[in-house]
Amino acid sequence: MTDKTDPKTANQMWGGRFAAGPDAIMEAINASISFDRRLYAQDIRGSRAHAAMLAARGIITTKDAEAIGKGLLTVLSEIEGGKFTFQTALEDIHMNVEARLKEIIGEPAGRLHTARSRNDQVATDFRLWVRDQADAAIQGLTALQKALVAQAEAGADWVMPGFTHLQTAQPVTWGHHMLAYVEMFGRDAGRFRDARARMNESPLGAAALAGTGFPIDRHMTARELGFDRPMANSLDAVSDRDFALEFLAAASICAIHLSRFAEELVIWSSAQFRFVTLSDRFSTGSSIMPQKKNPDAAELIRAKIGRILGATVALFTVMKGLPLAYSKDMQEDKEQVFDAADTLMLALAAMEGMVRDLTANRANLEKAAASGFSTATDLADWLVRKAGLPFRDAHHVTGTLVALAEQKGCDLPDLTIAEMTGVHPAITQDVYSVLGVHNSVASRQSYGGTAPDQVRAQVARWKAALG
Ligand code: ARG
């Protein structure tokens, strides 16, 4: 016979209904305190708002609410001071905080959970946490964008090869390439902003799933917690994790951008490219090959992105088959989002540091820009504009000239005028003016094009936008 009053055998939390405590394996699979302790500040904030509302509505006395509010602050400082003992037997952060509150203030602690359930409590805590992370992501992205804009401004007119299929395509400017990432990270920040705006509704007061018979004021708690309004459907409020999914989706797209850029940095810093030199602060050496300087930070960003994508798939999978309203499956939301958020913030910070320290090797970039017949399109365009050829014919003539240069082992500007006119009689000396990489980029003045003037205009726009 288990004795319900014996704390060693009785169930610590549901002693009324349960005679026995949980099996050790049940405790291991059920308890979330090992990870959801990260929600302590949000949990205490939500409870304080709830208690104050209960008093304002006359559901508990002001005296009790004050004792609860003060006691919760004591719990907060104990946790922050490392003096709090988290107990697995108490399952999660909500029960751990409440149990400690009871030890500190006694009977009034039992009134805190009036008109509330852990279902709306955890939904509230987690929303507050994810909302902070959306803000942190926006901050990290802004810092990274600023670093990229500084690179773009310095190198608005440095030429480098632009690639398609990783084959030399046309010359572009360094600034233009940097600004491409500024645009991507700008969209990422926009996605976090959109997600934040949508998630900013309060689940608190939805109680277990159906709302409550107590005369609560959900607008009051929503306001107190910085939410725009209470969620309008209590079933939705406790079973929705869209906010976490949206955060992960935004994080995943951002992660892909970070990974693509990391990949470019790995290629660019190789001995074969030498487009950039990474700082010592963001590189490592080899224990055996003394000449090596490895782009580990870029590689690790590229690799860690897998964790974010994995977390996203994991949470979508957790959610996809759940009936309304709360199911314990949803406890699995936290570790995924925690890890994805930690990984994202670290990757953003590492990328920002690398970009700030990055040295573009201007001479190598320019040399590479001029190779690979990169101005062939300029030559074809010249034949259209100056010699009046239809573009398809100009394309063919240029192709013939490229083949000729390839055969001779030289670049397009190295062909003599006689060789040029041998292929098409309308070609004049003037053609050489478009075969240089600087003229090539300067001519691409279309809006959003690679011309230094266009790059400078976009740099100015971003500087004003980023502050
Ligand atoms: N630890 C739980 C979670 O994270 C809190 C909610 C528990 N609710 C319940 N009905 N058992 O989801």
Coordinates of C-alpha atoms and ligand atoms in Angstrom, one line a residue:
M1 CA 0.0 0.0 0.0
T2 CA 1.4 3.4 -0.8
D3 CA 0.8 6.1 1.7
K4 CA -0.5 9.3 0.0
T5 CA 0.9 11.3 2.8
D6 CA 4.4 9.8 2.6
P7 CA 6.4 12.2 0.4
K8 CA 8.8 9.3 -0.6
T9 CA 6.1 7.3 -2.3
A10 CA 3.2 9.7 -2.9
N11 CA 3.0 11.5 -6.2
Q12 CA 4.4 15.0 -5.4
M13 CA 2.2 16.8 -7.8
W14 CA -1.1 14.9 -8.2
G15 CA -1.3 13.3 -4.8
G16 CA -5.1 13.6 -4.8
R17 CA -5.7 11.4 -7.7
F18 CA -2.5 9.3 -7.8
A19 CA -1.5 6.9 -5.2
A20 CA 2.0 6.2 -6.5
G21 CA 4.8 8.2 -7.9
P22 CA 5.8 7.7 -11.5
D23 CA 8.2 5.0 -12.7
A24 CA 11.7 6.2 -13.2
I25 CA 11.4 5.7 -16.9
M26 CA 8.1 7.6 -16.9
E27 CA 9.8 10.5 -15.2
A28 CA 12.7 10.4 -17.7
I29 CA 10.4 10.6 -20.7
N30 CA 8.0 13.0 -19.1
A31 CA 10.1 15.6 -17.4
S32 CA 11.1 18.7 -19.3
I33 CA 12.8 20.6 -16.5
S34 CA 16.3 19.8 -17.9
F35 CA 15.6 22.1 -20.8
D36 CA 12.5 24.2 -20.1
R37 CA 14.3 25.8 -17.1
R38 CA 15.4 28.3 -19.8
L39 CA 11.8 29.7 -19.7
Y40 CA 12.1 30.7 -16.0
A41 CA 12.1 34.4 -16.5
Q42 CA 9.1 34.3 -18.9
D43 CA 7.3 31.9 -16.5
I44 CA 7.7 34.2 -13.6
R45 CA 6.8 37.3 -15.6
G46 CA 3.6 35.6 -16.8
S47 CA 2.7 34.5 -13.3
R48 CA 3.2 37.9 -11.9
A49 CA 0.9 39.4 -14.6
H50 CA -1.6 36.7 -13.9
A51 CA -1.6 37.2 -10.1
A52 CA -1.9 41.0 -10.4
M53 CA -4.9 40.5 -12.8
L54 CA -6.6 38.0 -10.4
A55 CA -6.4 40.6 -7.7
A56 CA -7.6 43.4 -9.9
R57 CA -10.6 41.3 -10.7
G58 CA -11.3 40.4 -7.1
I59 CA -10.6 36.7 -7.7
I60 CA -7.8 36.6 -5.1
T61 CA -7.1 39.2 -2.4
T62 CA -4.6 42.0 -3.0
K63 CA -2.7 40.7 0.0
D64 CA -2.3 37.3 -1.5
A65 CA -1.4 38.8 -4.9
E66 CA 1.3 40.9 -3.3
A67 CA 2.7 37.9 -1.5
I68 CA 2.8 35.9 -4.7
G69 CA 4.4 38.8 -6.7
K70 CA 7.1 39.3 -4.1
G71 CA 7.7 35.6 -3.6
L72 CA 8.1 35.1 -7.4
L73 CA 10.8 37.8 -7.4
T74 CA 12.6 35.9 -4.7
V75 CA 12.4 32.7 -6.8
L76 CA 13.7 34.7 -9.8
S77 CA 16.7 35.9 -7.8
E78 CA 17.3 32.4 -6.5
I79 CA 17.4 31.0 -10.0
E80 CA 19.6 33.8 -11.3
G81 CA 21.9 33.5 -8.4
G82 CA 22.3 29.8 -9.0
K83 CA 20.7 29.0 -5.6
F84 CA 17.7 27.2 -7.0
T85 CA 17.4 23.4 -6.9
F86 CA 15.5 22.2 -10.0
Q87 CA 13.7 18.9 -9.3
T88 CA 12.9 16.4 -12.0
A89 CA 10.2 15.0 -9.8
L90 CA 8.4 18.3 -10.4
E91 CA 8.4 17.8 -14.1
D92 CA 8.8 21.2 -15.5
I93 CA 9.6 24.9 -14.9
H94 CA 6.0 25.8 -14.1
M95 CA 5.7 23.2 -11.2
N96 CA 9.3 23.9 -10.0
V97 CA 8.6 27.6 -9.6
E98 CA 5.2 27.1 -8.0
A99 CA 6.5 24.5 -5.6
R100 CA 9.3 26.8 -4.5
L101 CA 6.9 29.7 -4.2
K102 CA 4.8 27.5 -1.8
E103 CA 7.9 26.9 0.3
I104 CA 8.6 30.6 0.5
I105 CA 5.1 32.1 1.0
G106 CA 2.9 29.2 2.0
E107 CA -0.8 29.0 1.4
P108 CA -1.3 32.0 -1.0
A109 CA 1.0 30.2 -3.5
G110 CA -1.8 27.7 -4.1
R111 CA -4.1 30.5 -5.4
L112 CA -1.8 31.5 -8.2
H113 CA -3.0 28.7 -10.5
T114 CA -6.7 29.9 -10.3
A115 CA -8.2 30.4 -13.8
R116 CA -5.0 29.1 -15.5
S117 CA -3.6 25.8 -16.7
R118 CA -0.1 24.8 -17.6
N119 CA -1.4 24.7 -21.2
D120 CA -1.9 28.4 -21.5
Q121 CA 1.0 29.0 -19.2
V122 CA 3.5 27.2 -21.4
A123 CA 2.1 28.7 -24.6
T124 CA 2.6 32.1 -23.0
D125 CA 6.1 31.5 -21.7
F126 CA 7.2 30.1 -25.0
R127 CA 5.7 32.8 -27.1
L128 CA 7.5 35.4 -24.9
W129 CA 10.8 33.5 -25.4
V130 CA 10.5 33.1 -29.1
R131 CA 9.5 36.8 -29.4
D132 CA 12.8 37.8 -27.7
Q133 CA 14.6 35.5 -30.1
A134 CA 13.0 37.1 -33.1
D135 CA 14.2 40.5 -31.8
A136 CA 17.7 39.0 -31.3
A137 CA 17.7 37.6 -34.8
I138 CA 16.8 41.0 -36.3
Q139 CA 19.5 42.6 -34.2
G140 CA 22.1 40.1 -35.4
L141 CA 21.0 40.5 -39.0
T142 CA 21.2 44.3 -38.8
A143 CA 24.8 44.1 -37.5
L144 CA 25.8 41.7 -40.2
Q145 CA 24.2 43.9 -42.9
K146 CA 26.1 46.9 -41.6
A147 CA 29.4 44.9 -41.9
L148 CA 28.5 44.0 -45.5
V149 CA 27.5 47.5 -46.4
A150 CA 30.9 48.7 -45.1
Q151 CA 32.6 46.2 -47.4
A152 CA 30.3 47.3 -50.3
E153 CA 31.1 51.0 -49.7
A154 CA 34.9 50.4 -49.6
G155 CA 34.8 48.2 -52.8
A156 CA 32.0 49.9 -54.8
D157 CA 34.3 50.0 -57.9
W158 CA 36.5 46.9 -57.3
V159 CA 36.0 44.5 -60.1
M160 CA 35.7 40.8 -59.7
P161 CA 34.3 37.9 -61.9
G162 CA 30.6 37.4 -61.6
F163 CA 29.7 33.7 -62.0
T164 CA 26.9 31.6 -63.3
H165 CA 27.4 27.8 -63.0
L166 CA 30.6 28.9 -61.1
Q167 CA 32.0 29.7 -64.5
T168 CA 33.1 33.2 -65.3
A169 CA 30.2 35.1 -66.7
Q170 CA 30.6 38.9 -66.6
P171 CA 32.6 41.3 -64.5
V172 CA 30.8 42.6 -61.4
T173 CA 31.8 44.9 -58.6
W174 CA 32.8 43.7 -55.1
G175 CA 30.3 46.1 -53.7
H176 CA 27.5 44.7 -55.8
H177 CA 28.3 41.1 -54.6
M178 CA 28.3 42.3 -51.0
L179 CA 25.0 44.1 -51.4
A180 CA 23.4 40.9 -52.8
Y181 CA 23.7 39.4 -49.4
V182 CA 22.5 42.7 -47.7
E183 CA 19.3 42.2 -49.7
M184 CA 18.9 38.6 -48.6
F185 CA 19.5 39.3 -45.0
G186 CA 17.1 42.2 -45.3
R187 CA 14.4 39.8 -46.4
D188 CA 15.3 37.6 -43.5
A189 CA 14.9 40.4 -41.0
G190 CA 11.5 41.2 -42.7
R191 CA 10.4 37.6 -42.1
F192 CA 11.3 37.7 -38.4
R193 CA 9.5 41.0 -38.2
D194 CA 6.4 39.6 -39.8
A195 CA 6.5 36.5 -37.6
R196 CA 6.9 38.6 -34.5
A197 CA 3.9 40.7 -35.4
R198 CA 1.7 37.6 -35.9
M199 CA 2.9 35.9 -32.7
N200 CA 2.3 38.9 -30.6
E201 CA -1.1 37.8 -29.1
S202 CA -1.5 36.4 -25.6
P203 CA -2.7 32.8 -25.0
L204 CA -2.9 33.5 -21.2
G205 CA -6.4 33.0 -19.8
A206 CA -7.3 30.3 -22.4
A207 CA -6.8 28.0 -19.4
A208 CA -6.8 24.3 -20.2
L209 CA -8.6 24.7 -23.5
A210 CA -12.1 26.1 -23.0
G211 CA -11.5 29.4 -21.2
T212 CA -12.6 29.8 -17.6
G213 CA -15.7 30.6 -15.5
F214 CA -13.7 33.1 -13.4
P215 CA -14.2 36.8 -14.4
I216 CA -10.6 37.2 -15.7
D217 CA -9.4 40.1 -17.8
R218 CA -7.3 38.8 -20.6
H219 CA -6.7 42.2 -22.1
M220 CA -5.0 43.3 -18.9
T221 CA -2.5 40.4 -18.9
A222 CA -2.0 40.7 -22.6
R223 CA -1.1 44.4 -22.2
E224 CA 1.2 43.7 -19.2
L225 CA 3.2 41.2 -21.2
G226 CA 3.6 43.4 -24.2
F227 CA 1.2 41.5 -26.4
D228 CA -1.0 43.4 -28.8
R229 CA -4.2 41.6 -27.8
P230 CA -5.4 38.3 -26.3
M231 CA -5.9 35.4 -28.7
A232 CA -9.5 35.1 -29.7
N233 CA -10.0 31.4 -29.5
S234 CA -9.0 29.4 -26.4
L235 CA -8.6 26.1 -28.2
D236 CA -6.3 27.7 -30.8
A237 CA -4.5 29.6 -28.0
V238 CA -3.3 26.4 -26.2
S239 CA -2.7 24.3 -29.3
D240 CA -1.0 26.7 -31.6
R241 CA 2.7 26.5 -32.3
D242 CA 2.7 28.5 -35.5
F243 CA 4.8 31.1 -33.9
A244 CA 7.6 28.6 -33.3
L245 CA 7.2 27.1 -36.8
E246 CA 7.3 30.6 -38.3
F247 CA 10.4 31.4 -36.3
L248 CA 12.1 28.2 -37.5
A249 CA 11.0 28.8 -41.1
A250 CA 12.5 32.3 -41.1
A251 CA 15.6 30.9 -39.4
S252 CA 15.9 28.2 -42.0
I253 CA 15.8 30.6 -44.9
C254 CA 18.3 32.8 -43.1
A255 CA 20.4 29.8 -42.4
I256 CA 20.5 28.9 -46.1
H257 CA 21.7 32.4 -46.9
L258 CA 24.4 32.2 -44.3
S259 CA 25.5 28.8 -45.6
R260 CA 25.7 30.0 -49.2
F261 CA 27.9 32.9 -48.2
A262 CA 30.0 30.6 -46.0
E263 CA 30.5 28.4 -49.1
E264 CA 31.7 31.4 -51.1
L265 CA 34.1 32.4 -48.4
V266 CA 35.5 28.9 -48.3
I267 CA 36.0 28.9 -52.1
W268 CA 37.3 32.5 -52.2
S269 CA 39.9 32.0 -49.5
S270 CA 41.4 28.9 -51.2
A271 CA 44.8 29.1 -52.8
Q272 CA 43.3 28.6 -56.2
F273 CA 41.0 31.6 -55.9
R274 CA 42.8 34.0 -53.4
F275 CA 39.9 36.4 -53.7
V276 CA 39.9 37.1 -49.9
T277 CA 42.0 36.8 -46.9
L278 CA 40.3 35.8 -43.7
S279 CA 41.6 37.2 -40.5
D280 CA 43.6 35.1 -38.1
R281 CA 40.9 35.6 -35.6
F282 CA 38.4 33.6 -37.7
S283 CA 40.8 30.9 -39.1
T284 CA 42.7 28.0 -37.7
G285 CA 45.9 26.3 -38.6
S286 CA 46.8 22.7 -39.2
S287 CA 48.6 20.5 -36.7
I288 CA 50.6 18.9 -39.5
M289 CA 50.7 21.3 -42.5
P290 CA 52.4 24.5 -41.4
Q291 CA 51.3 26.4 -44.5
K292 CA 47.6 25.9 -43.8
K293 CA 45.1 28.6 -42.8
N294 CA 41.7 27.1 -42.7
P295 CA 38.4 28.9 -43.0
D296 CA 36.9 26.9 -40.1
A297 CA 34.4 29.5 -39.0
A298 CA 32.9 29.6 -42.5
E299 CA 32.9 25.8 -42.7
L300 CA 31.2 25.5 -39.3
I301 CA 28.5 28.0 -40.2
R302 CA 27.9 26.0 -43.3
A303 CA 27.6 22.8 -41.3
K304 CA 25.7 24.1 -38.3
I305 CA 22.9 25.2 -40.6
G306 CA 21.9 21.5 -40.7
R307 CA 20.8 21.8 -37.1
I308 CA 18.4 24.6 -37.9
L309 CA 16.9 22.8 -40.9
G310 CA 16.7 19.6 -38.8
A311 CA 14.9 21.4 -36.0
T312 CA 12.4 22.8 -38.5
V313 CA 11.6 19.4 -39.9
A314 CA 11.4 18.0 -36.4
L315 CA 8.8 20.5 -35.1
F316 CA 6.7 20.3 -38.3
T317 CA 6.7 16.6 -37.8
V318 CA 5.7 16.9 -34.2
M319 CA 2.8 19.2 -35.0
K320 CA 1.4 17.6 -38.2
G321 CA -0.9 15.0 -36.7
L322 CA -2.1 16.6 -33.5
P323 CA -5.8 17.0 -32.8
L324 CA -7.0 20.0 -30.8
A325 CA -6.2 21.1 -28.3
Y326 CA -3.0 20.5 -26.2
S327 CA -1.1 17.2 -26.5
K328 CA 2.0 16.4 -24.6
D329 CA 3.8 16.0 -27.9
M330 CA 4.0 19.7 -27.9
Q331 CA 6.5 19.6 -25.1
E332 CA 9.0 18.5 -27.8
D333 CA 8.8 22.0 -29.3
K334 CA 11.3 23.6 -27.0
E335 CA 14.6 21.8 -27.5
Q336 CA 14.3 22.2 -31.2
V337 CA 13.7 25.9 -31.1
F338 CA 16.3 26.5 -28.3
D339 CA 19.0 24.8 -30.4
A340 CA 17.9 26.4 -33.6
A341 CA 17.9 29.8 -32.0
D342 CA 21.3 29.3 -30.3
T343 CA 22.8 28.1 -33.6
L344 CA 21.4 31.0 -35.6
M345 CA 22.6 33.7 -33.2
L346 CA 26.1 32.1 -33.1
A347 CA 26.2 31.8 -36.9
L348 CA 25.1 35.4 -37.4
A349 CA 27.7 36.7 -34.9
A350 CA 30.5 34.6 -36.5
M351 CA 29.6 35.7 -40.0
E352 CA 29.5 39.4 -38.9
G353 CA 33.0 39.0 -37.3
M354 CA 34.3 37.3 -40.5
V355 CA 32.9 40.0 -42.7
R356 CA 34.3 42.8 -40.6
D357 CA 37.7 41.3 -40.6
L358 CA 37.7 40.2 -44.3
T359 CA 40.3 41.6 -46.7
A360 CA 39.4 41.5 -50.4
N361 CA 42.5 40.9 -52.5
R362 CA 41.7 43.7 -55.0
A363 CA 44.5 42.8 -57.5
N364 CA 43.6 39.1 -57.6
L365 CA 39.9 40.0 -58.0
E366 CA 40.6 42.3 -60.9
K367 CA 43.0 39.8 -62.6
A368 CA 40.3 37.1 -62.3
A369 CA 37.7 39.5 -63.6
A370 CA 39.6 40.0 -66.8
S371 CA 40.1 36.3 -67.5
G372 CA 37.7 33.8 -69.0
F373 CA 36.5 36.1 -71.8
S374 CA 34.4 37.9 -69.2
T375 CA 33.7 40.8 -71.5
A376 CA 32.4 38.8 -74.4
T377 CA 28.8 40.0 -73.7
D378 CA 30.2 43.6 -73.9
L379 CA 31.7 42.8 -77.2
A380 CA 28.3 41.4 -78.5
D381 CA 26.5 44.5 -77.1
W382 CA 29.0 46.7 -78.9
L383 CA 28.3 45.0 -82.2
V384 CA 24.6 45.6 -81.7
R385 CA 24.9 49.2 -80.7
K386 CA 27.8 50.4 -82.9
A387 CA 27.7 48.0 -85.9
G388 CA 23.9 47.6 -86.0
L389 CA 24.0 43.8 -85.9
P390 CA 21.0 41.8 -84.6
F391 CA 21.9 40.4 -81.2
R392 CA 21.8 36.8 -82.4
D393 CA 24.3 37.6 -85.1
A394 CA 26.5 39.6 -82.7
H395 CA 26.4 36.6 -80.3
H396 CA 27.7 34.4 -83.2
V397 CA 30.5 36.8 -84.2
T398 CA 31.6 37.1 -80.6
G399 CA 31.6 33.4 -80.2
T400 CA 33.9 33.1 -83.2
L401 CA 36.3 35.7 -81.7
V402 CA 36.3 33.9 -78.4
A403 CA 37.2 30.6 -80.2
L404 CA 40.0 32.4 -82.0
A405 CA 41.4 33.9 -78.7
E406 CA 41.1 30.5 -77.0
Q407 CA 43.0 28.9 -79.9
K408 CA 45.7 31.6 -79.6
G409 CA 45.8 31.3 -75.8
C410 CA 45.1 35.0 -75.3
D411 CA 42.2 37.1 -73.9
L412 CA 39.8 39.1 -76.1
P413 CA 41.6 42.5 -75.7
D414 CA 44.8 40.8 -77.0
L415 CA 43.3 40.1 -80.4
T416 CA 44.6 42.5 -83.1
I417 CA 42.2 44.7 -85.0
A418 CA 43.1 42.8 -88.1
E419 CA 42.1 39.5 -86.5
M420 CA 38.8 41.2 -85.4
T421 CA 37.9 42.6 -88.8
G422 CA 38.9 39.3 -90.3
V423 CA 35.9 37.9 -88.4
H424 CA 33.6 40.8 -89.0
P425 CA 34.4 43.9 -91.2
A426 CA 32.3 46.3 -89.2
I427 CA 34.5 46.1 -86.1
T428 CA 36.6 49.2 -85.4
Q429 CA 39.3 50.3 -82.9
D430 CA 36.5 51.7 -80.7
V431 CA 35.7 48.1 -79.7
Y432 CA 38.7 48.0 -77.3
S433 CA 37.0 50.5 -75.1
V434 CA 34.4 47.9 -74.0
L435 CA 36.8 45.0 -73.6
G436 CA 38.2 46.4 -70.3
V437 CA 36.6 45.2 -67.1
H438 CA 36.2 48.7 -65.7
N439 CA 34.3 50.0 -68.7
S440 CA 32.2 46.8 -68.6
V441 CA 31.0 47.3 -65.1
A442 CA 30.6 51.1 -65.5
S443 CA 28.3 50.5 -68.4
R444 CA 25.8 48.4 -66.4
Q445 CA 23.8 51.4 -65.2
S446 CA 20.4 49.7 -65.2
Y447 CA 18.6 50.0 -61.9
G448 CA 20.1 47.3 -59.6
G449 CA 23.0 46.8 -62.0
T450 CA 26.6 46.4 -61.1
A451 CA 27.9 49.8 -62.1
P452 CA 29.7 51.6 -59.2
D453 CA 27.2 54.4 -59.4
Q454 CA 24.4 52.0 -58.8
V455 CA 26.2 50.3 -56.0
R456 CA 26.9 53.6 -54.3
A457 CA 23.2 54.6 -54.6
Q458 CA 22.2 51.3 -53.0
V459 CA 24.8 51.7 -50.2
A460 CA 23.4 55.1 -49.4
R461 CA 19.8 53.6 -49.3
W462 CA 20.9 50.8 -47.0
K463 CA 22.9 53.1 -44.7
A464 CA 19.8 55.3 -44.2
A465 CA 17.7 52.2 -43.6
L466 CA 20.0 50.5 -41.2
G467 CA 20.8 53.6 -39.2
Ligands
ARG1 N1 5.9 20.9 -19.7 C1 4.7 21.0 -20.5 C2 5.0 21.4 -21.9 O1 6.1 21.9 -22.1 C3 3.8 22.0 -19.9 C4 2.3 21.8 -20.2 C5 1.8 20.6 -19.6 N2 0.4 20.5 -19.8 C6 -0.2 19.3 -19.6 N3 -1.5 19.3 -19.8 N4 0.4 18.3 -19.1 O2 4.2 21.3 -22.8

